[in-house]
Structures are given as C-alpha cells and as structure tokens.
mmCIF file with all atom_site columns, C-alpha atoms in Angstrom:
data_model
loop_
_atom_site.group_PDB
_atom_site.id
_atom_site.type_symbol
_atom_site.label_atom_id
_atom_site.label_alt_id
_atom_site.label_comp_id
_atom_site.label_asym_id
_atom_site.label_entity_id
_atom_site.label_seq_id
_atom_site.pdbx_PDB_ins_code
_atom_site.Cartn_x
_atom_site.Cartn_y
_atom_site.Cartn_z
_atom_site.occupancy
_atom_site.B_iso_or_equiv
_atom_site.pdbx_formal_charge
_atom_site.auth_seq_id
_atom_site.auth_comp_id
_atom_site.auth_asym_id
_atom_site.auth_atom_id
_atom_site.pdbx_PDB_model_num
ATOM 1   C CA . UNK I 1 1   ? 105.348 51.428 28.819 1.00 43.00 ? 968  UNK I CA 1
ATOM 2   C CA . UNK I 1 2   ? 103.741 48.190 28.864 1.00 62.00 ? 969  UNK I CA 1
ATOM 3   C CA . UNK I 1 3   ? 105.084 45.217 30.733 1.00 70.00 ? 970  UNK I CA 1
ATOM 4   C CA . UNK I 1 4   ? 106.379 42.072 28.301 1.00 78.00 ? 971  UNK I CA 1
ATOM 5   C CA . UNK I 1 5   ? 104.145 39.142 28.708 1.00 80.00 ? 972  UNK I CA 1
ATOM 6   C CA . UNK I 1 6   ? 107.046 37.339 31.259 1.00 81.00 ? 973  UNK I CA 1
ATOM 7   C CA . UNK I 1 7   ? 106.973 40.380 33.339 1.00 83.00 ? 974  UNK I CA 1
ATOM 8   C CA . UNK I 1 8   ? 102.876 40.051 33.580 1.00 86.00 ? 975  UNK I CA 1
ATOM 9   C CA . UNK I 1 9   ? 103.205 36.351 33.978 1.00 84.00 ? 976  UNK I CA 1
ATOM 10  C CA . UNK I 1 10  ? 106.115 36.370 36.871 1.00 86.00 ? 977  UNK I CA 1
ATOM 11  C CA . UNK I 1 11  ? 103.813 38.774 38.683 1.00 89.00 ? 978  UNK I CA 1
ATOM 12  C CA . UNK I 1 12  ? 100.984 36.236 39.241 1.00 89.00 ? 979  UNK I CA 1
ATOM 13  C CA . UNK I 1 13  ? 103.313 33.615 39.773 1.00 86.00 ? 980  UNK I CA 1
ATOM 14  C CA . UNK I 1 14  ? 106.284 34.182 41.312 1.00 85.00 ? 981  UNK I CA 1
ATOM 15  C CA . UNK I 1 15  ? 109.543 32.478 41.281 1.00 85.00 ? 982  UNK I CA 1
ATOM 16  C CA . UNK I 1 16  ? 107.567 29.115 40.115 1.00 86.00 ? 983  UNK I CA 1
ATOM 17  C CA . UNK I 1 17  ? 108.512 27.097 37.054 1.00 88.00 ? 984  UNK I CA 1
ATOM 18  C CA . UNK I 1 18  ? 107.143 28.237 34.069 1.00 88.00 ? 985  UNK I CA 1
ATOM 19  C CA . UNK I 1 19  ? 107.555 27.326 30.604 1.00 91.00 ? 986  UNK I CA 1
ATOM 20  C CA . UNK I 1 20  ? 108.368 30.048 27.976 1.00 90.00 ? 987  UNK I CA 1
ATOM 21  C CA . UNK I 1 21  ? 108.970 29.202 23.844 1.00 95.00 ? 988  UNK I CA 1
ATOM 22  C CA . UNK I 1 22  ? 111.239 31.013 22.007 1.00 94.00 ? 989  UNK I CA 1
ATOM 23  C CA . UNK I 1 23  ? 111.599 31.267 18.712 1.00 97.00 ? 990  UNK I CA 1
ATOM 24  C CA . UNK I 1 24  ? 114.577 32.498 16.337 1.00 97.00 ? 991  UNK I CA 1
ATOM 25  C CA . UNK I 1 25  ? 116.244 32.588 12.922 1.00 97.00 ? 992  UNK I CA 1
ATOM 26  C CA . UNK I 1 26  ? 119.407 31.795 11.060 1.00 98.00 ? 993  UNK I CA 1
ATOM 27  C CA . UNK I 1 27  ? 119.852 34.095 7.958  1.00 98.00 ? 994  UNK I CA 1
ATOM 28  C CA . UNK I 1 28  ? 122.717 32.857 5.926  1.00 97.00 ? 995  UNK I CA 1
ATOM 29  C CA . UNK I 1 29  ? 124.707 35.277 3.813  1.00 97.00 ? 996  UNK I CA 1
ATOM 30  C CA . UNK I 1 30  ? 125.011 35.136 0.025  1.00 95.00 ? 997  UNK I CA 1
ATOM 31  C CA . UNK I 1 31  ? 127.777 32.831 -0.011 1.00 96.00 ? 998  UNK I CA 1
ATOM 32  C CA . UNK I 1 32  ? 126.562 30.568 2.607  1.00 94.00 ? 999  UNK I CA 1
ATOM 33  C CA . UNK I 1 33  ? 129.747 30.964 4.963  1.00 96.00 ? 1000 UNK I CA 1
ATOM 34  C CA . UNK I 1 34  ? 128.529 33.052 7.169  1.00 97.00 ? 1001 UNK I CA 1
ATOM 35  C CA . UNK I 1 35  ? 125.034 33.526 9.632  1.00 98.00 ? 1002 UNK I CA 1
ATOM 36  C CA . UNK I 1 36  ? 123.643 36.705 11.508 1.00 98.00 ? 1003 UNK I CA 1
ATOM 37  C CA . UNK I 1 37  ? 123.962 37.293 14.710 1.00 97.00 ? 1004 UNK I CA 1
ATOM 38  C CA . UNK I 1 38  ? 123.825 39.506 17.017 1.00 96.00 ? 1005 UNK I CA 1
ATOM 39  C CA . UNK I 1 39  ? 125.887 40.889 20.344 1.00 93.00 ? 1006 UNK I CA 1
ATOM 40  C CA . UNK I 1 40  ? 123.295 40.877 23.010 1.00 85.00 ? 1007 UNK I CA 1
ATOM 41  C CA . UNK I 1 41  ? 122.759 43.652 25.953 1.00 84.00 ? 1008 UNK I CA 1
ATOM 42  C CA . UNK I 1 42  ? 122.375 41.181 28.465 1.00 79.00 ? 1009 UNK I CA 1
ATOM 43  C CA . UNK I 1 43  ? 125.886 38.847 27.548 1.00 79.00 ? 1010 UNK I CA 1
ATOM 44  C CA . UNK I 1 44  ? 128.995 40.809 27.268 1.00 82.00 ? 1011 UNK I CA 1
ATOM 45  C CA . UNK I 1 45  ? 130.529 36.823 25.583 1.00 86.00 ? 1012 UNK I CA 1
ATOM 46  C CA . UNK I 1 46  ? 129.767 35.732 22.286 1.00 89.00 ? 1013 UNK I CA 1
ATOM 47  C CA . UNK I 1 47  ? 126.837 35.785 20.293 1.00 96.00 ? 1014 UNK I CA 1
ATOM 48  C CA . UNK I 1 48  ? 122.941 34.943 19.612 1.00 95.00 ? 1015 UNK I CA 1
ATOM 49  C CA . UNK I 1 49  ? 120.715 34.291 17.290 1.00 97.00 ? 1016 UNK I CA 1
ATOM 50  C CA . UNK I 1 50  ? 118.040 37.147 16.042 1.00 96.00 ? 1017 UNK I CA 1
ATOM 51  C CA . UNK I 1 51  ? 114.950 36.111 18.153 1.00 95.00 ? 1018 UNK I CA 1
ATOM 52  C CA . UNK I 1 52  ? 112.721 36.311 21.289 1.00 92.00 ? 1019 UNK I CA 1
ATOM 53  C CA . UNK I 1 53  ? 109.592 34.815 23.190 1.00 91.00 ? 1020 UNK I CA 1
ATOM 54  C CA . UNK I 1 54  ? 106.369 34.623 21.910 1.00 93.00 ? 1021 UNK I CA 1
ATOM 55  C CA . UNK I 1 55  ? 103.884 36.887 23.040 1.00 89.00 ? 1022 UNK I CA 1
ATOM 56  C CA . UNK I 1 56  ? 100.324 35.390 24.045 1.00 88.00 ? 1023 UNK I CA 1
ATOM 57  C CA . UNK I 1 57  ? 98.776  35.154 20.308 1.00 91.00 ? 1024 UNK I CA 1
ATOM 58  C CA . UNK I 1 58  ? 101.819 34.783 18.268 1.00 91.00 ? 1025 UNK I CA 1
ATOM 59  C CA . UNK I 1 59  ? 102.568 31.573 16.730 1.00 95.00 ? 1026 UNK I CA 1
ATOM 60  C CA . UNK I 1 60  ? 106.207 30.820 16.436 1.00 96.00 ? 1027 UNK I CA 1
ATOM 61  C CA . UNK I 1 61  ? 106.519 32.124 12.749 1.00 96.00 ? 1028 UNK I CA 1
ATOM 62  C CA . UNK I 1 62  ? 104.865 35.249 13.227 1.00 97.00 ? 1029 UNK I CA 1
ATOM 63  C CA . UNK I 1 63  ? 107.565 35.829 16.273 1.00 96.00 ? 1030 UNK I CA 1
ATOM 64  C CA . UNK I 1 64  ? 110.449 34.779 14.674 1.00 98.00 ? 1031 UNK I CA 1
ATOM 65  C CA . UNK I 1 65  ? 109.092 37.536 12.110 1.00 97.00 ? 1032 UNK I CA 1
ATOM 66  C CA . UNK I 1 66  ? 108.488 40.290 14.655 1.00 96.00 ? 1033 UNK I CA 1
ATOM 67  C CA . UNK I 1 67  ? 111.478 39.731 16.176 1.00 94.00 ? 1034 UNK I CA 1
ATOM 68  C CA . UNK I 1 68  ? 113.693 39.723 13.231 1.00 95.00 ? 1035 UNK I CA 1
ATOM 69  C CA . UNK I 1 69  ? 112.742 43.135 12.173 1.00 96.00 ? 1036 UNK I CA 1
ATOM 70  C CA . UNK I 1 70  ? 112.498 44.512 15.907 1.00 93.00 ? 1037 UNK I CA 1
ATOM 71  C CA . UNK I 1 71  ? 115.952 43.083 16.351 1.00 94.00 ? 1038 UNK I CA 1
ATOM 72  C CA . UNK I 1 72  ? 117.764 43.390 13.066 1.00 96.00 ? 1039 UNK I CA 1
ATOM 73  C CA . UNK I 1 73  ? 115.368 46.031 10.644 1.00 96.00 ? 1040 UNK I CA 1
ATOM 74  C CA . UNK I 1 74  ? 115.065 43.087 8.629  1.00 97.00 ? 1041 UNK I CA 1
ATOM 75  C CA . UNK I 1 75  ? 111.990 41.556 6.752  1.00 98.00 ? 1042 UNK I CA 1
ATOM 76  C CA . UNK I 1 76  ? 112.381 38.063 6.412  1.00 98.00 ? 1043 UNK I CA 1
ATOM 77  C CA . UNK I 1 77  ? 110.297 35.022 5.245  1.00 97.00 ? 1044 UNK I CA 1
ATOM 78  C CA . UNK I 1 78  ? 110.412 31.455 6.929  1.00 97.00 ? 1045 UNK I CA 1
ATOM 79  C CA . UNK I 1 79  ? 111.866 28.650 4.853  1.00 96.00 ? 1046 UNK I CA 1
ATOM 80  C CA . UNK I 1 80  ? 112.274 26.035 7.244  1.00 95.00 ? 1047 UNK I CA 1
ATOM 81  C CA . UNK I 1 81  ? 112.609 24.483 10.838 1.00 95.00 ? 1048 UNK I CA 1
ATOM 82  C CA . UNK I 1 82  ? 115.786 23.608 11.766 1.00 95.00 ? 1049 UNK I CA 1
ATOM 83  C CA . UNK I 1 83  ? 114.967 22.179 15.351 1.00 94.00 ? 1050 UNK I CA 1
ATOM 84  C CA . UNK I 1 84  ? 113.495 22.493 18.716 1.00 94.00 ? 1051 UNK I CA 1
ATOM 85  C CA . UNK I 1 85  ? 115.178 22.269 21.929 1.00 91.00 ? 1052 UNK I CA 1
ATOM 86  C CA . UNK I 1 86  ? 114.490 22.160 25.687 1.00 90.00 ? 1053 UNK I CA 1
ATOM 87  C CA . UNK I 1 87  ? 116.423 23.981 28.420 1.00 88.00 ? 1054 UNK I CA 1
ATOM 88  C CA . UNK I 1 88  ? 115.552 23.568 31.812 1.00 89.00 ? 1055 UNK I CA 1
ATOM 89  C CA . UNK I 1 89  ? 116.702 26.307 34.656 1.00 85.00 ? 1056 UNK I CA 1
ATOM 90  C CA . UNK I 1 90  ? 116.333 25.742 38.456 1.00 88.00 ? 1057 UNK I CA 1
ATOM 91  C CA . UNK I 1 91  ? 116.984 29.494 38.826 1.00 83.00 ? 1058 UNK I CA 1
ATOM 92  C CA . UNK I 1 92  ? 117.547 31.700 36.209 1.00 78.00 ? 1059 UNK I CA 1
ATOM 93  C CA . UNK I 1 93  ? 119.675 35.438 36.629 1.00 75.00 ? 1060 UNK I CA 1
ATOM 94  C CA . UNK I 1 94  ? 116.039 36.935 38.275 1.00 78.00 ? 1061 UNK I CA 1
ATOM 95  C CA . UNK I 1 95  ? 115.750 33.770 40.336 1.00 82.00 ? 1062 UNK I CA 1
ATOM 96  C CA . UNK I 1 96  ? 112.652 32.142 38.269 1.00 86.00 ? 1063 UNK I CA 1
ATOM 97  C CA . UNK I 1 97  ? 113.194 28.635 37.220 1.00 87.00 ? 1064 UNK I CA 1
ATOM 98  C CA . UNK I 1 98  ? 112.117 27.909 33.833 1.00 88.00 ? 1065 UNK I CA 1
ATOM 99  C CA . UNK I 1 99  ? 111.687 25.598 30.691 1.00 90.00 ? 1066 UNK I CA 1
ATOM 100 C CA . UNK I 1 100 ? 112.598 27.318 27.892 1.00 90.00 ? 1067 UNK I CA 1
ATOM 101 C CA . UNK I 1 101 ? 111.300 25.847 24.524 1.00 94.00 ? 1068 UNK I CA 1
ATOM 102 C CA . UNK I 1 102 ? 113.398 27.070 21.584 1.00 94.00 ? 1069 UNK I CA 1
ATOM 103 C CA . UNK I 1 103 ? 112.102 26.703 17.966 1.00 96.00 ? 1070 UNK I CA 1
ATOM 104 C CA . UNK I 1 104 ? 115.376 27.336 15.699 1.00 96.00 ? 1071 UNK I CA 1
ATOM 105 C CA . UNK I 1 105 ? 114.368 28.688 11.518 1.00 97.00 ? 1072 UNK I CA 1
ATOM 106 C CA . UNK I 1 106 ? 116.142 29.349 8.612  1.00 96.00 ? 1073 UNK I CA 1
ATOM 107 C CA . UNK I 1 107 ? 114.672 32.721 7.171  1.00 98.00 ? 1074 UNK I CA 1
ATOM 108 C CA . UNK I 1 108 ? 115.640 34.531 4.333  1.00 97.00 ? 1075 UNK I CA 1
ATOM 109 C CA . UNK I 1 109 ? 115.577 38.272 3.878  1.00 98.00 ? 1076 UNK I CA 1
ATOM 110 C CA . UNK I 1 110 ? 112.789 39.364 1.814  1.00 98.00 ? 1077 UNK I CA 1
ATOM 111 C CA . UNK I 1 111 ? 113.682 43.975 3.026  1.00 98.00 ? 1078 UNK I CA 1
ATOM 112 C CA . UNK I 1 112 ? 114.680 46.129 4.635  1.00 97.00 ? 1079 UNK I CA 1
ATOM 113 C CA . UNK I 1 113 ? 118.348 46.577 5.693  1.00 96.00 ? 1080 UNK I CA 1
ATOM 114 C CA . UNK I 1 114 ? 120.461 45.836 8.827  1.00 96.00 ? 1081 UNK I CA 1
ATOM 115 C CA . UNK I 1 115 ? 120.028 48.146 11.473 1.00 94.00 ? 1082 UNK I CA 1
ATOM 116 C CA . UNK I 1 116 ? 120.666 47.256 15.506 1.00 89.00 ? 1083 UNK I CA 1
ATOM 117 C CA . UNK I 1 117 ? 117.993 48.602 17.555 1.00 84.00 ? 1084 UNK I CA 1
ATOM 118 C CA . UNK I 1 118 ? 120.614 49.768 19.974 1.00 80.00 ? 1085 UNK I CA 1
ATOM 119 C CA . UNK I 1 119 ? 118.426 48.170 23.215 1.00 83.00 ? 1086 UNK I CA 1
ATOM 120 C CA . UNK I 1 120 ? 118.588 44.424 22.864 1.00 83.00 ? 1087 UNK I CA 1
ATOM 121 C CA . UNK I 1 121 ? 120.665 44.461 19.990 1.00 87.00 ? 1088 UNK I CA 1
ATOM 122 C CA . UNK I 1 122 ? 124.345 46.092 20.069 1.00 90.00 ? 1089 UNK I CA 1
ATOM 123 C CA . UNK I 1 123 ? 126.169 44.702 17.465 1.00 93.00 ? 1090 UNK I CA 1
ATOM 124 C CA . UNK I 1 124 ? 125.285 42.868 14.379 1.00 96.00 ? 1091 UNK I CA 1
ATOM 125 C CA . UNK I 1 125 ? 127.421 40.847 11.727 1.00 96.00 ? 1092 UNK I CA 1
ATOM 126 C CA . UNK I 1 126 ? 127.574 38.043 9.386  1.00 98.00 ? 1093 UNK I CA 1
ATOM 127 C CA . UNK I 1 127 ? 129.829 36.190 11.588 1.00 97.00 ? 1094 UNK I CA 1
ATOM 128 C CA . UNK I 1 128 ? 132.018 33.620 9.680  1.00 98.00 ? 1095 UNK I CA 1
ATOM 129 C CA . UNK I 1 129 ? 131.143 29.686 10.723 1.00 97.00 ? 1096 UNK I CA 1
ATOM 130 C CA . UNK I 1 130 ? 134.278 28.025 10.459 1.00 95.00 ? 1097 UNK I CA 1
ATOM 131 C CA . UNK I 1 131 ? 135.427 28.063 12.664 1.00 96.00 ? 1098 UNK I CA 1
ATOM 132 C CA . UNK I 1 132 ? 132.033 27.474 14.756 1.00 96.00 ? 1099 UNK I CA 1
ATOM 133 C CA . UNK I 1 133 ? 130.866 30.819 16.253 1.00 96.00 ? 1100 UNK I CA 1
ATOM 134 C CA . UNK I 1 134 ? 131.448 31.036 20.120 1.00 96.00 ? 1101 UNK I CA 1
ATOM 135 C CA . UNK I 1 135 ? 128.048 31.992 21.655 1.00 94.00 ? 1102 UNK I CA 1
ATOM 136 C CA . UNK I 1 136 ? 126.878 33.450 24.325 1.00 90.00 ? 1103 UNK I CA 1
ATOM 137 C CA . UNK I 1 137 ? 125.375 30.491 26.570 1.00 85.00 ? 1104 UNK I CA 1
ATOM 138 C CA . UNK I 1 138 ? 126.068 27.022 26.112 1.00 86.00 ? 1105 UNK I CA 1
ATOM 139 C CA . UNK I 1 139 ? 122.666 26.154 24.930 1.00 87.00 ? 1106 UNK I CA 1
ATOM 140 C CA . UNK I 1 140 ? 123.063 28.256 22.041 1.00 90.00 ? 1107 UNK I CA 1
ATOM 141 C CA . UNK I 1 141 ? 126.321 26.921 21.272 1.00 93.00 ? 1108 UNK I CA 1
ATOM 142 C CA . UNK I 1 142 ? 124.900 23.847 20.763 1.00 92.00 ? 1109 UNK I CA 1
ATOM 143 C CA . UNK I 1 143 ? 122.367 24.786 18.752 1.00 93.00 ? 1110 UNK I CA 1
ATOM 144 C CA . UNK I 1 144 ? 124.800 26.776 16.318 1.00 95.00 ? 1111 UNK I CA 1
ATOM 145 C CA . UNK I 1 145 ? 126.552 23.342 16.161 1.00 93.00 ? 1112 UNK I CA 1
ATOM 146 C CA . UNK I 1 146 ? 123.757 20.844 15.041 1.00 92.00 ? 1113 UNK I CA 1
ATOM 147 C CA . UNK I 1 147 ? 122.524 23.465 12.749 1.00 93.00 ? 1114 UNK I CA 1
ATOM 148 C CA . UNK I 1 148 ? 126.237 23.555 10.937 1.00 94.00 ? 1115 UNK I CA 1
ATOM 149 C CA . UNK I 1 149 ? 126.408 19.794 11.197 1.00 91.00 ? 1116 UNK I CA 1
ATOM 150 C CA . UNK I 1 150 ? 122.772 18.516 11.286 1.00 89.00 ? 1117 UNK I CA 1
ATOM 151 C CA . UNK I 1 151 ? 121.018 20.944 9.454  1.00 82.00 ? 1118 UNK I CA 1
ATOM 152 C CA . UNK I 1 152 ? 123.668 21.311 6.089  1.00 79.00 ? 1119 UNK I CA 1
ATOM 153 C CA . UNK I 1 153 ? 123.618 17.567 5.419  1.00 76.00 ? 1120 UNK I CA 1
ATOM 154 C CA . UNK I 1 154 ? 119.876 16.848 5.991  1.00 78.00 ? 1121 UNK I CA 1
ATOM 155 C CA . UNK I 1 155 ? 116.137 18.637 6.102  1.00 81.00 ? 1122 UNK I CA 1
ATOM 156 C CA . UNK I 1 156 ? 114.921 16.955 8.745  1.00 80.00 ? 1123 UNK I CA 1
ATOM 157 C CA . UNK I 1 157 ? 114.721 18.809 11.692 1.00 83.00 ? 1124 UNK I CA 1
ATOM 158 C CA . UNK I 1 158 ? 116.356 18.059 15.300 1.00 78.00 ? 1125 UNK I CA 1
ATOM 159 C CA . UNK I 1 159 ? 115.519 17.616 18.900 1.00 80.00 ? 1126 UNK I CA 1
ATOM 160 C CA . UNK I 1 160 ? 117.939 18.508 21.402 1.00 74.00 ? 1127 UNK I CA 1
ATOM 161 C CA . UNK I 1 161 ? 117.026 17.584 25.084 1.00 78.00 ? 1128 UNK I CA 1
ATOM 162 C CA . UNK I 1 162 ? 118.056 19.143 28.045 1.00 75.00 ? 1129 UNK I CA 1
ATOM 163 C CA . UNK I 1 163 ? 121.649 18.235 28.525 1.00 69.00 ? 1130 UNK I CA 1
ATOM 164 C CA . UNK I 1 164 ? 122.285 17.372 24.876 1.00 68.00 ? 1131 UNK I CA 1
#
C-alpha cells in the first residue's frame, strides 16, 4: 500500500512544522435543518465534516470531491466557499507540529448514495443543527458555528485565525 503524501512528507522532515490544507464540505439535507457528518475513527467525541488533505496535484475542489465520495459514496458538486481557517499545533497526537489550512464548501449531492467506508468513516447522519452539533475538536466546532451563523445570513466567505 502506498504511503499518504503526510506520511512521505514527515519522512524527509521529521517532527518540523509543516503546513498541510485541508479541504471539506457541508451537504445540507432537503429541508435545510440538518448537515452531514460523519463519526470519525480517530475521535471517539462528536463529529466532522466529510473531508481530508490535499494530495500533491489536487486543488482544493477536486479534494473536497475525492474525499466526499471516498468518505461518504457520495458525488457531489461545489457551490460555494464558506471559509478558510488556520490552526496552528506545537505538537500534534504523532508529535509533528503543524499549520493546518482548512478550506470549508457547501456541496450538493449530484449521486450516488450514503455509504461509510467503514476505515475513516464509522458513522454517518444528517445530524440536526439546532441545537449546534458538538464536534469532535474545538476547531471544528467553531467552524460548524460561523457556518450556521455567518454563512446562513451572508455569501461572503470567512476567515477564522488561529485562536478565533
């Protein structure tokens, strides 16, 4: 099996920082009360948004994309960008510090149907948003709350800095 491009990366550098973009997508259901997400292998609290790094090559659409149907069995389409944010990690669960660079999209399913893939993926549901979702890490969970406060009353998109 092939090593994930962090894995490669980590090898020539080490414990260094590095920075790594993510990118991932809110799919609302039909009524608009509830978003997909998933129950992750690597939490056992809360929940995440469909997504993952990009690979060298990909540009953030074509991950969110990949990742989505990797994650989920679903085919979606972008519509929009909801926001970027920064997190910054002395020392992550491996020991690496890192700048993570999340790009946050609204998608909407285009096929396919929802299937977990069982590896990275162990549950997923249209979980209700009111109240707010609990998440799995405290980044995300303030992600999920400028997209249900930012995001529903305006298009433009956000910037959340580290320690917003």
């Amino acid at each position: 099996m092939n090593k994930n491009y962090i894995a490669r990366m980590r090898e020539k550098v080490g414990h260094e920082g590095m920075i790594f973009v993510t990118a991932y997508g809110v799919l609302w259901n039909e009524t608009h009360d509830a978003i997909l997400l998933e129950k992750r292998w690597d939490s056992d609290v809360g929940w995440g948004f469909p997504g993952g790094y990009l690979e060298y090559g990909d540009s953030p659409t074509q991950a969110v994309i990949r990742e989505f149907k990797e994650e989920t069995n679903l085919d979606v389409e972008v519509i929009r960008v909801l926001g970027i944010s920064t997190n910054i990690t002395k020392k992550n669960s491996w020991g690496d510090a890192q700048e993570t660079v999340g790009i946050g999209f609204e998608v909407k399913k285009v096929g396919g149907f929802i299937q977990k893939d069982g590896t990275e993926t162990l549950d997923l549901q249209f979980v209700p948003v009111n109240p707010e979702p609990k998440m799995f890490v405290p980044q995300a969970q303030s992600t999920m709350h400028r997209i249900l406060t930012e995001n529903e009353v305006s298009d433009k998109p956000w910037l959340r800095e580290p320690g917003d």
